[in-house]
Amino acid sequence: QVQLVESGGGLVQPGGSLRLSCAASGSIFSIKAMGWYRQAPGKQRELVAAITSGGITNYADSVKGRFTISRDNAKNTMYLRMNSLKPEDTAVYYCNADVALTTGWGFDYWGQGTQVTVSS
């Protein structure tokens, strides 16, 4: 019913930047909160940043001042600008969205993930 597709991951040197995108498509009436999560090998998935439909944001302490989350409601797309990347930012990054469907139901959806590797 709804697909979330992430893009923009890759290999970057420490101190570099990347921008992730998450595009939602399908039977969408509206999207409430959206968020980026990440999971490093051997670790639990953790919240990186989240944004409400009105633009209120929340960040993990580890990325404050370096990452910026944003969204384009007209395009059902969310972004994560990542600056000053560190090796510890290496993980699979997942997009999450709380979606109200055109059928009236609401569900939580996940993307397939995009790998971010920070290494020299």
mmCIF file of C-alpha atoms in Angstrom, residues 7-59:
data_model
loop_
_atom_site.group_PDB
_atom_site.id
_atom_site.type_symbol
_atom_site.label_atom_id
_atom_site.label_comp_id
_atom_site.label_asym_id
_atom_site.label_seq_id
_atom_site.Cartn_x
_atom_site.Cartn_y
_atom_site.Cartn_z
ATOM 1 C CA SER A 7 18.617 6.854 -1.436
ATOM 2 C CA GLY A 8 21.845 8.781 -0.998
ATOM 3 C CA GLY A 9 23.926 6.413 1.079
ATOM 4 C CA GLY A 10 27.496 5.500 0.254
ATOM 5 C CA LEU A 11 31.120 5.629 1.308
ATOM 6 C CA VAL A 12 32.490 8.920 2.591
ATOM 7 C CA GLN A 13 35.661 9.981 4.373
ATOM 8 C CA PRO A 14 35.571 11.242 7.960
ATOM 9 C CA GLY A 15 34.534 14.883 7.990
ATOM 10 C CA GLY A 16 32.584 14.490 4.780
ATOM 11 C CA SER A 17 28.903 14.967 4.035
ATOM 12 C CA LEU A 18 26.009 12.995 2.609
ATOM 13 C CA ARG A 19 22.332 13.689 2.031
ATOM 14 C CA LEU A 20 19.810 10.892 2.401
ATOM 15 C CA SER A 21 16.368 11.008 0.843
ATOM 16 C CA CYS A 22 13.242 9.014 1.625
ATOM 17 C CA ALA A 23 10.380 9.119 -0.859
ATOM 18 C CA ALA A 24 6.979 7.770 0.124
ATOM 19 C CA SER A 25 4.443 6.590 -2.442
ATOM 20 C CA GLY A 26 1.176 4.686 -2.522
ATOM 21 C CA SER A 27 -2.275 5.149 -1.023
ATOM 22 C CA ILE A 28 -1.251 8.085 1.149
ATOM 23 C CA PHE A 29 -3.764 10.490 2.615
ATOM 24 C CA SER A 30 -1.273 12.199 4.880
ATOM 25 C CA ILE A 31 1.993 11.525 6.659
ATOM 26 C CA LYS A 32 2.337 12.413 10.307
ATOM 27 C CA ALA A 33 5.753 12.023 11.912
ATOM 28 C CA MET A 34 8.713 10.771 9.885
ATOM 29 C CA GLY A 35 12.073 9.692 11.156
ATOM 30 C CA TRP A 36 15.500 8.346 10.371
ATOM 31 C CA TYR A 37 16.853 5.404 12.324
ATOM 32 C CA ARG A 38 20.152 3.607 12.036
ATOM 33 C CA GLN A 39 21.532 0.238 12.963
ATOM 34 C CA ALA A 40 25.220 -0.544 13.209
ATOM 35 C CA PRO A 41 26.509 -4.146 13.212
ATOM 36 C CA GLY A 42 25.898 -5.775 16.563
ATOM 37 C CA LYS A 43 23.872 -2.841 17.869
ATOM 38 C CA GLN A 44 20.204 -2.065 18.283
ATOM 39 C CA ARG A 45 18.378 0.204 15.891
ATOM 40 C CA GLU A 46 18.354 3.751 17.235
ATOM 41 C CA LEU A 47 16.516 6.951 16.422
ATOM 42 C CA VAL A 48 18.705 9.495 14.659
ATOM 43 C CA ALA A 49 16.218 12.284 13.968
ATOM 44 C CA ALA A 50 12.494 12.805 13.611
ATOM 45 C CA ILE A 51 10.225 15.485 12.199
ATOM 46 C CA THR A 52 6.504 16.163 12.545
ATOM 47 C CA SER A 53 4.232 17.218 9.704
ATOM 48 C CA GLY A 54 4.490 20.748 11.073
ATOM 49 C CA GLY A 55 8.277 20.726 11.015
ATOM 50 C CA ILE A 56 9.107 20.175 14.675
ATOM 51 C CA THR A 57 12.365 18.239 14.895
ATOM 52 C CA ASN A 58 14.120 16.020 17.383
ATOM 53 C CA TYR A 59 17.684 14.698 17.248
#
